Amino acid sequence: MLLNLISASLLAVPALALPHTGLGVSKRQDCPAPGQAAGATELPDPFTNSAGTPITTAAEFTCRQQELFQLFQDSELGEKPGAPESVTASASGNGLTINVSNGGSSISFSVSISYPSGGSEPYPAIIAYGFPSIPVPAGVATITFNNDDIAAQQNTGSRGRGKFYDLYGSDHTASAMTAWAWGVSRIIDALEATPNARINPERIGVTGCSRNGKGAFIAGAFDERVALTLPQESGSGGSACWRLSDEQKRQGQNVQTASQIITENVWFSRAFEQYVNDVTQLPVDHHELAALVAPRGLYVIENTDMEWLGNWSCYGCMVAGHKIYEALGVPDNMGFSQVGGHNHCQFPGAQNEELNAFITKFLLDGDANTAVMRTDGNLQFDEAQWCPWEVPTLA
Ligand SMILES: *[C@@H]1O[C@H](CO)[C@@H](O)[C@H](O)[C@H]1NC(C)=O
Ligand SMILES: *[C@@H]1O[C@H](CO)[C@@H](O)[C@H](O)[C@H]1NC(C)=O
């Protein structure tokens, strides 16, 4: 019944009329209409579309990405509205003020830009939710994004509060994470329109830690202009898979699950609530967030010994996600690094070299070795059980 509703709503929308929200003009093409979206006990097969057709070419995979984008919005995250009627911006000093108008309403928000002392203009930049909790290297600017101003995240009572909802209405389906992703897209719009901000909009990274790490992952998945996605300790709701986190919970570990997360905050949509007690009904899982970021740069930073994040779930989920990069012939464009022995959101020096390699390659146009898939937890993930699907060659 639930799945029928989803497929009906997908079928009602011709493929070319899918709301364009950032997966990008260049990728829009005539894709087959999405079919029935099936749930599964194992991680859903990213290489078979919901009509049951195997994906065999890169062009078909682009259509699959559009379908996954729609499925994530419908089942977990709510709608990310397309480009608003007007986005104007002005840069002065370290500030960038962004005005957005749509449907007779307007909002204004500001971000602050910290310019590097070295490097060259226009600078690459990392958009940090809240504040950066990773070290940003020389030559790269930091843009501080007050995401809570766009959508509040105090508790379950925060739904519909923040500037996004002032513009689109407090009953809009977008979850807080989708509203923040929309905000990141508007920052990039503003940078494109404002050369005197001295930032290169084609060399943008996005990061955040913990709840904001979940959000940063969604922002990178939902706008293909993000060159490098850097979710830090995002855990369940970010780099972990719902099905795998439930498995850890079944084994008695104190791991955040879908059924818990909806009682804590408004990071996910109301529609997600109907799946949380049986996540096998979800048409997607979070390895397919990596599918949306691919083939762009993705470096997933995790913490092995913080139980709540779900160390095995994050690892297995991103091993599954990495298969998409392998299929596309760019395995080193995605890294996963899970290191314990430090506090939550305290970036350990042991990951510095890897982080710098990803930034060098994707934001500074340099050469660097980004082949990183590691956990210090000696975790065993049974791929035959959890991702029994064939990995095609799409390159
Ligand atoms: C943004 O809106 C404010 C207040 O309405 C206005 O003063 C400012 O000129 C606008 N800036 C731009 C760049 O549109
Ligand atoms: C991984 O998390 C589990 C609890 O979920 C914990 O028992 C185990 O020690 C963790 N592994 C490491 C290496 O910290």
Coordinates of C-alpha atoms and ligand atoms in Angstrom, one line a residue:
M1 CA 0.0 0.0 0.0
L2 CA 2.7 2.4 1.0
L3 CA 4.9 1.4 -1.9
N4 CA 2.0 1.7 -4.2
L5 CA 1.5 5.3 -3.1
I6 CA 5.1 6.0 -3.8
S7 CA 5.2 4.5 -7.2
A8 CA 1.9 6.2 -8.1
S9 CA 3.3 9.6 -7.1
L10 CA 6.5 8.8 -9.1
L11 CA 4.5 7.7 -12.2
A12 CA 2.4 10.8 -12.1
V13 CA 5.4 12.9 -12.8
P14 CA 6.9 12.6 -16.3
A15 CA 10.6 12.0 -16.0
L16 CA 11.6 15.4 -17.5
A17 CA 9.4 17.2 -15.1
L18 CA 11.2 15.9 -12.0
P19 CA 11.9 18.9 -9.9
H20 CA 15.3 20.0 -10.9
T21 CA 17.1 20.7 -7.7
G22 CA 20.7 20.3 -8.4
L23 CA 21.4 16.9 -9.8
G24 CA 21.9 19.2 -12.6
V25 CA 21.1 20.4 -16.1
S26 CA 23.9 18.5 -17.7
K27 CA 22.5 15.2 -16.3
R28 CA 18.8 15.8 -17.3
Q29 CA 17.8 13.5 -20.0
D30 CA 14.9 11.4 -21.2
C31 CA 14.8 8.7 -18.5
P32 CA 12.3 5.9 -18.3
A33 CA 9.5 6.6 -15.8
P34 CA 10.3 5.1 -12.4
G35 CA 8.4 1.9 -11.6
Q36 CA 7.6 0.0 -8.5
A37 CA 10.2 0.6 -5.7
A38 CA 10.8 -2.6 -3.9
G39 CA 12.1 -2.9 -0.4
A40 CA 14.6 -5.6 0.6
T41 CA 16.2 -7.3 3.7
E42 CA 19.7 -6.8 2.1
L43 CA 20.9 -3.4 0.9
P44 CA 18.9 -2.5 -2.2
D45 CA 20.7 -3.0 -5.5
P46 CA 21.9 0.3 -6.8
F47 CA 22.4 -1.2 -10.2
T48 CA 18.8 -2.3 -10.9
N49 CA 16.1 0.4 -11.3
S50 CA 12.8 0.2 -9.6
A51 CA 11.2 -1.2 -12.7
G52 CA 13.6 -4.2 -12.3
T53 CA 15.8 -3.3 -15.2
P54 CA 19.6 -3.8 -14.7
I55 CA 21.8 -0.7 -15.2
T56 CA 24.5 -1.5 -17.8
T57 CA 25.7 1.9 -19.0
A58 CA 26.8 5.2 -17.5
A59 CA 23.9 7.0 -19.2
E60 CA 21.4 4.5 -17.6
F61 CA 23.2 5.1 -14.3
T62 CA 22.5 8.8 -14.6
C63 CA 18.8 8.0 -14.9
R64 CA 19.1 5.7 -11.9
Q65 CA 20.6 8.7 -10.0
Q66 CA 17.6 10.8 -10.8
E67 CA 15.3 8.0 -9.6
L68 CA 17.3 7.5 -6.4
F69 CA 17.2 11.3 -5.8
Q70 CA 13.4 11.1 -6.1
L71 CA 13.1 8.1 -3.9
F72 CA 15.3 9.7 -1.1
Q73 CA 13.0 12.8 -1.2
D74 CA 9.8 10.7 -1.2
S75 CA 10.8 8.2 1.5
E76 CA 13.2 9.9 3.8
L77 CA 14.0 13.6 3.3
G78 CA 11.1 15.5 1.8
E79 CA 11.1 17.6 -1.4
K80 CA 14.1 19.9 -2.2
P81 CA 12.5 22.7 -4.2
G82 CA 14.1 23.6 -7.5
A83 CA 15.8 26.9 -8.3
P84 CA 13.9 29.8 -6.7
E85 CA 12.6 32.7 -8.8
S86 CA 15.3 35.0 -7.7
V87 CA 18.7 34.7 -5.9
T88 CA 20.7 37.9 -5.4
A89 CA 23.8 38.4 -3.3
S90 CA 26.3 41.0 -2.3
A91 CA 29.8 40.4 -0.9
S92 CA 31.5 42.9 1.5
G93 CA 34.5 42.2 3.7
N94 CA 34.1 38.7 5.0
G95 CA 30.4 38.6 4.5
L96 CA 28.1 37.3 1.7
T97 CA 24.5 38.3 2.0
I98 CA 22.0 36.2 0.0
N99 CA 18.5 37.2 -0.8
V100 CA 16.0 34.7 -2.1
S101 CA 12.5 35.4 -3.4
N102 CA 9.9 32.9 -4.5
G103 CA 6.1 33.0 -4.8
G104 CA 5.8 36.5 -3.3
S105 CA 7.9 35.7 -0.2
S106 CA 11.5 36.7 0.5
I107 CA 14.3 35.8 2.9
S108 CA 17.8 37.0 3.5
F109 CA 20.6 35.1 5.1
S110 CA 24.4 35.6 5.4
V111 CA 27.5 33.5 5.5
S112 CA 30.9 34.5 6.6
I113 CA 34.0 33.8 4.5
S114 CA 37.4 33.2 6.0
Y115 CA 40.0 33.8 3.2
P116 CA 43.3 32.0 3.1
S117 CA 46.5 33.9 3.5
G118 CA 48.1 32.0 0.6
G119 CA 46.8 30.4 -2.6
S120 CA 45.2 32.2 -5.5
E121 CA 41.9 33.8 -6.4
P122 CA 39.3 32.7 -7.0
Y123 CA 39.8 30.5 -4.0
P124 CA 38.4 27.0 -3.5
A125 CA 36.2 26.9 -0.4
I126 CA 34.7 24.5 2.1
I127 CA 31.2 25.3 3.3
A128 CA 31.1 24.2 7.0
Y129 CA 27.8 23.6 8.8
G130 CA 28.1 25.5 12.0
F131 CA 31.9 25.6 12.2
P132 CA 34.6 23.5 10.7
S133 CA 35.8 20.6 12.9
I134 CA 38.3 19.5 10.3
P135 CA 41.6 21.4 9.7
V136 CA 41.2 23.4 6.4
P137 CA 44.6 23.5 4.6
A138 CA 46.4 26.5 3.1
G139 CA 44.9 28.0 0.0
V140 CA 41.3 27.0 0.8
A141 CA 38.7 29.4 2.1
T142 CA 36.1 28.5 4.8
I143 CA 32.5 29.5 4.4
T144 CA 30.6 29.3 7.7
F145 CA 27.0 28.4 7.2
N146 CA 24.6 28.8 10.1
N147 CA 22.3 26.0 8.9
D148 CA 20.1 26.2 12.0
D149 CA 19.0 29.6 10.7
I150 CA 17.6 27.9 7.6
A151 CA 15.9 25.1 9.5
A152 CA 15.9 24.7 13.3
Q153 CA 17.0 21.4 14.9
Q154 CA 16.3 21.7 18.6
N155 CA 14.0 18.7 18.9
T156 CA 10.8 17.2 17.3
G157 CA 9.1 20.5 18.0
S158 CA 11.4 22.3 15.5
R159 CA 9.5 21.1 12.4
G160 CA 8.7 23.8 10.0
R161 CA 10.8 26.5 11.8
G162 CA 13.5 28.5 10.1
K163 CA 14.0 30.7 7.0
F164 CA 13.4 27.9 4.5
Y165 CA 9.9 27.6 5.9
D166 CA 9.4 31.3 6.0
L167 CA 9.8 31.1 2.2
Y168 CA 8.0 27.9 1.4
G169 CA 5.5 27.5 4.2
S170 CA 5.8 25.8 7.6
D171 CA 4.0 22.7 6.3
H172 CA 6.5 22.1 3.4
T173 CA 7.6 18.4 3.3
A174 CA 11.4 19.2 3.4
S175 CA 13.1 17.9 6.5
A176 CA 15.7 20.1 8.2
M177 CA 18.5 18.3 6.3
T178 CA 16.8 18.9 2.9
A179 CA 16.3 22.6 3.8
W180 CA 20.0 22.9 4.7
A181 CA 20.9 21.3 1.4
W182 CA 18.7 23.8 -0.3
G183 CA 20.6 26.5 1.6
V184 CA 24.0 25.1 0.3
S185 CA 22.6 25.3 -3.3
R186 CA 21.7 28.9 -2.8
I187 CA 25.2 29.7 -1.4
I188 CA 26.6 28.2 -4.6
D189 CA 24.1 30.2 -6.7
A190 CA 25.2 33.3 -4.9
L191 CA 28.9 32.6 -5.4
E192 CA 28.3 32.0 -9.1
A193 CA 26.6 35.4 -9.4
T194 CA 29.1 37.3 -7.2
P195 CA 32.7 37.2 -8.6
N196 CA 33.8 39.8 -6.2
A197 CA 33.3 37.2 -3.4
R198 CA 36.6 35.7 -4.9
I199 CA 35.5 32.1 -4.5
N200 CA 35.5 29.5 -7.3
P201 CA 32.0 28.0 -7.3
E202 CA 33.4 25.0 -9.2
R203 CA 35.7 24.1 -6.3
I204 CA 33.3 23.8 -3.4
G205 CA 33.5 21.3 -0.6
V206 CA 30.9 20.8 2.2
T207 CA 31.5 19.5 5.7
G208 CA 29.9 19.1 9.1
C209 CA 30.2 16.8 12.0
S210 CA 27.7 14.5 13.8
R211 CA 24.1 15.8 13.0
N212 CA 25.7 18.4 10.7
G213 CA 27.8 15.6 9.1
K214 CA 24.5 13.8 8.2
G215 CA 23.4 17.1 6.7
A216 CA 26.7 17.7 4.8
F217 CA 26.3 14.2 3.2
I218 CA 22.8 15.1 2.0
A219 CA 24.0 18.5 0.6
G220 CA 26.7 16.8 -1.5
A221 CA 24.2 14.1 -2.6
F222 CA 21.6 16.7 -3.6
D223 CA 23.7 19.2 -5.6
E224 CA 26.1 18.0 -8.3
R225 CA 28.0 21.3 -8.1
V226 CA 29.6 20.2 -4.8
A227 CA 33.0 19.0 -5.8
L228 CA 34.0 17.4 -2.5
T229 CA 31.7 16.0 0.2
L230 CA 33.3 15.6 3.6
P231 CA 30.8 14.1 6.2
Q232 CA 32.5 13.7 9.6
E233 CA 31.2 11.2 12.2
S234 CA 27.7 11.3 10.6
G235 CA 26.8 7.8 11.8
S236 CA 23.2 6.6 11.5
G237 CA 21.3 9.0 9.2
G238 CA 24.5 9.7 7.4
S239 CA 27.1 7.2 6.3
A240 CA 25.5 4.3 8.2
C241 CA 22.8 2.2 6.5
W242 CA 19.4 1.8 8.3
R243 CA 19.3 -2.0 7.8
L244 CA 22.8 -2.4 9.2
S245 CA 22.2 -0.2 12.2
D246 CA 19.1 -2.2 13.0
E247 CA 21.3 -5.4 12.8
Q248 CA 23.7 -3.9 15.3
K249 CA 20.8 -3.0 17.6
R250 CA 19.5 -6.6 17.3
Q251 CA 22.8 -7.7 18.5
G252 CA 22.4 -5.7 21.6
Q253 CA 24.6 -2.7 20.7
N254 CA 23.5 0.8 21.6
V255 CA 23.4 2.2 18.1
Q256 CA 21.1 4.9 16.8
T257 CA 18.4 3.5 14.6
A258 CA 15.6 4.9 12.3
S259 CA 13.0 4.3 15.0
Q260 CA 15.0 6.3 17.5
I261 CA 16.1 9.1 15.2
I262 CA 12.5 10.3 14.5
T263 CA 11.9 10.8 18.2
E264 CA 15.0 13.0 18.6
N265 CA 14.8 15.6 15.9
V266 CA 13.4 16.8 12.5
W267 CA 16.3 15.7 10.4
F268 CA 14.0 13.4 8.4
S269 CA 10.6 14.0 6.8
R270 CA 7.2 13.0 8.2
A271 CA 7.0 10.4 5.4
F272 CA 10.0 8.6 6.8
E273 CA 8.1 7.8 10.0
Q274 CA 6.0 5.0 8.3
Y275 CA 9.2 3.1 7.5
V276 CA 11.1 3.2 10.8
N277 CA 9.7 0.1 12.4
D278 CA 10.5 -2.0 9.3
V279 CA 13.3 -0.4 7.3
T280 CA 13.3 -3.4 4.9
Q281 CA 10.4 -1.6 3.2
L282 CA 12.6 1.5 2.4
P283 CA 13.2 1.6 -1.4
V284 CA 16.7 3.0 -0.6
D285 CA 19.5 2.8 2.0
H286 CA 22.4 5.1 2.6
H287 CA 25.0 3.3 0.4
E288 CA 22.9 5.0 -2.3
L289 CA 23.8 8.4 -0.9
A290 CA 27.3 7.6 -2.2
A291 CA 25.6 6.7 -5.5
L292 CA 24.2 10.2 -5.7
V293 CA 27.6 11.8 -4.9
A294 CA 29.4 9.7 -7.5
P295 CA 31.6 10.2 -9.4
R296 CA 32.4 13.4 -7.5
G297 CA 34.9 13.5 -4.6
L298 CA 33.7 11.9 -1.3
Y299 CA 35.8 11.3 1.8
V300 CA 33.8 9.8 4.7
I301 CA 35.4 10.3 8.1
E302 CA 34.2 8.1 10.9
N303 CA 35.0 7.2 14.6
T304 CA 35.3 3.5 15.4
D305 CA 34.8 3.6 19.1
M306 CA 31.7 5.8 19.5
E307 CA 29.1 3.1 19.8
W308 CA 26.1 5.3 18.9
L309 CA 27.4 6.0 15.4
G310 CA 27.2 2.3 14.5
N311 CA 30.8 1.5 13.5
W312 CA 30.0 -1.7 11.6
S313 CA 27.0 -0.1 10.0
C314 CA 29.1 2.8 8.7
Y315 CA 31.8 0.6 7.5
G316 CA 29.6 -1.9 5.7
C317 CA 27.4 0.8 4.2
M318 CA 30.3 2.6 2.7
V319 CA 31.9 -0.6 1.5
A320 CA 28.7 -1.1 -0.4
G321 CA 28.7 2.5 -1.6
H322 CA 32.2 2.2 -2.8
K323 CA 31.0 -0.5 -5.3
I324 CA 29.3 2.3 -7.2
Y325 CA 32.6 4.2 -7.6
E326 CA 34.2 0.9 -8.7
A327 CA 31.5 0.4 -11.3
L328 CA 32.0 3.9 -12.6
G329 CA 35.8 3.3 -13.0
V330 CA 36.8 5.9 -10.4
P331 CA 37.3 3.9 -7.1
D332 CA 39.7 6.4 -5.7
N333 CA 37.2 9.3 -5.9
M334 CA 35.6 7.9 -2.8
G335 CA 37.4 7.3 0.5
F336 CA 36.3 5.9 3.8
S337 CA 38.4 6.2 7.0
Q338 CA 37.3 5.0 10.4
V339 CA 39.7 5.8 13.3
G340 CA 39.0 5.6 17.0
G341 CA 40.8 6.8 20.1
H342 CA 39.5 10.4 20.2
N343 CA 36.4 12.4 21.3
H344 CA 33.4 12.9 19.0
C345 CA 34.1 15.5 16.3
Q346 CA 37.7 15.8 17.4
F347 CA 39.6 15.2 14.1
P348 CA 42.6 12.9 14.7
G349 CA 46.0 13.7 13.2
A350 CA 46.0 10.1 11.8
Q351 CA 43.5 11.2 9.1
N352 CA 45.2 14.5 8.2
E353 CA 47.2 13.1 5.2
E354 CA 44.1 11.5 3.7
L355 CA 42.0 14.6 4.2
N356 CA 44.7 16.8 2.5
A357 CA 44.9 14.3 -0.4
F358 CA 41.2 14.6 -1.1
I359 CA 41.3 18.4 -0.8
T360 CA 44.4 18.6 -3.1
K361 CA 42.8 16.4 -5.7
F362 CA 39.2 17.8 -5.7
L363 CA 39.6 21.5 -4.6
L364 CA 43.2 22.4 -5.5
D365 CA 43.5 20.5 -8.8
G366 CA 46.7 18.7 -7.6
D367 CA 47.8 15.1 -7.8
A368 CA 47.4 13.0 -4.7
N369 CA 46.8 9.4 -3.7
T370 CA 43.2 9.1 -2.5
A371 CA 43.0 5.3 -2.4
V372 CA 41.6 5.1 1.2
M373 CA 39.2 2.4 2.4
R374 CA 40.0 1.6 6.0
T375 CA 38.8 0.9 9.5
D376 CA 41.0 0.4 12.6
G377 CA 38.2 -1.7 14.1
N378 CA 39.0 -5.0 12.4
L379 CA 35.3 -5.2 11.3
Q380 CA 34.0 -8.1 9.2
F381 CA 31.3 -7.3 6.7
D382 CA 29.7 -10.1 4.8
E383 CA 29.2 -8.8 1.3
A384 CA 27.5 -11.9 0.0
Q385 CA 24.8 -11.5 2.6
W386 CA 24.3 -7.7 2.5
C387 CA 25.1 -6.7 -1.0
P388 CA 24.6 -9.8 -3.1
W389 CA 24.2 -7.9 -6.3
E390 CA 26.4 -7.9 -9.4
V391 CA 28.7 -4.9 -9.9
P392 CA 28.6 -3.9 -13.6
T393 CA 31.3 -2.0 -15.5
L394 CA 29.7 1.3 -16.4
A395 CA 32.8 3.3 -17.4
Ligands
LIG1 C1 18.8 42.1 0.0 O1 17.7 42.6 0.7 C2 17.9 43.7 1.5 C3 16.7 43.9 2.4 O2 15.5 43.8 1.7 C4 18.3 44.9 0.7 O3 18.6 46.0 1.5 C5 19.5 44.5 -0.1 O4 19.9 45.5 -1.0 C6 19.3 43.2 -0.9 N1 20.6 42.8 -1.5 C7 20.7 42.3 -2.7 C8 22.0 42.0 -3.3 O5 19.7 42.0 -3.4
LIG2 C1 32.7 -1.0 17.5 O1 31.5 -0.7 18.2 C2 31.1 -1.8 19.2 C3 29.8 -1.4 19.8 O2 28.8 -1.2 18.8 C4 32.2 -1.9 20.2 O3 31.9 -3.0 21.1 C5 33.5 -2.1 19.6 O4 34.5 -2.1 20.5 C6 33.8 -1.0 18.5 N1 35.1 -1.2 17.9 C7 36.2 -0.5 18.1 C8 37.4 -0.9 17.5 O5 36.1 0.5 18.8

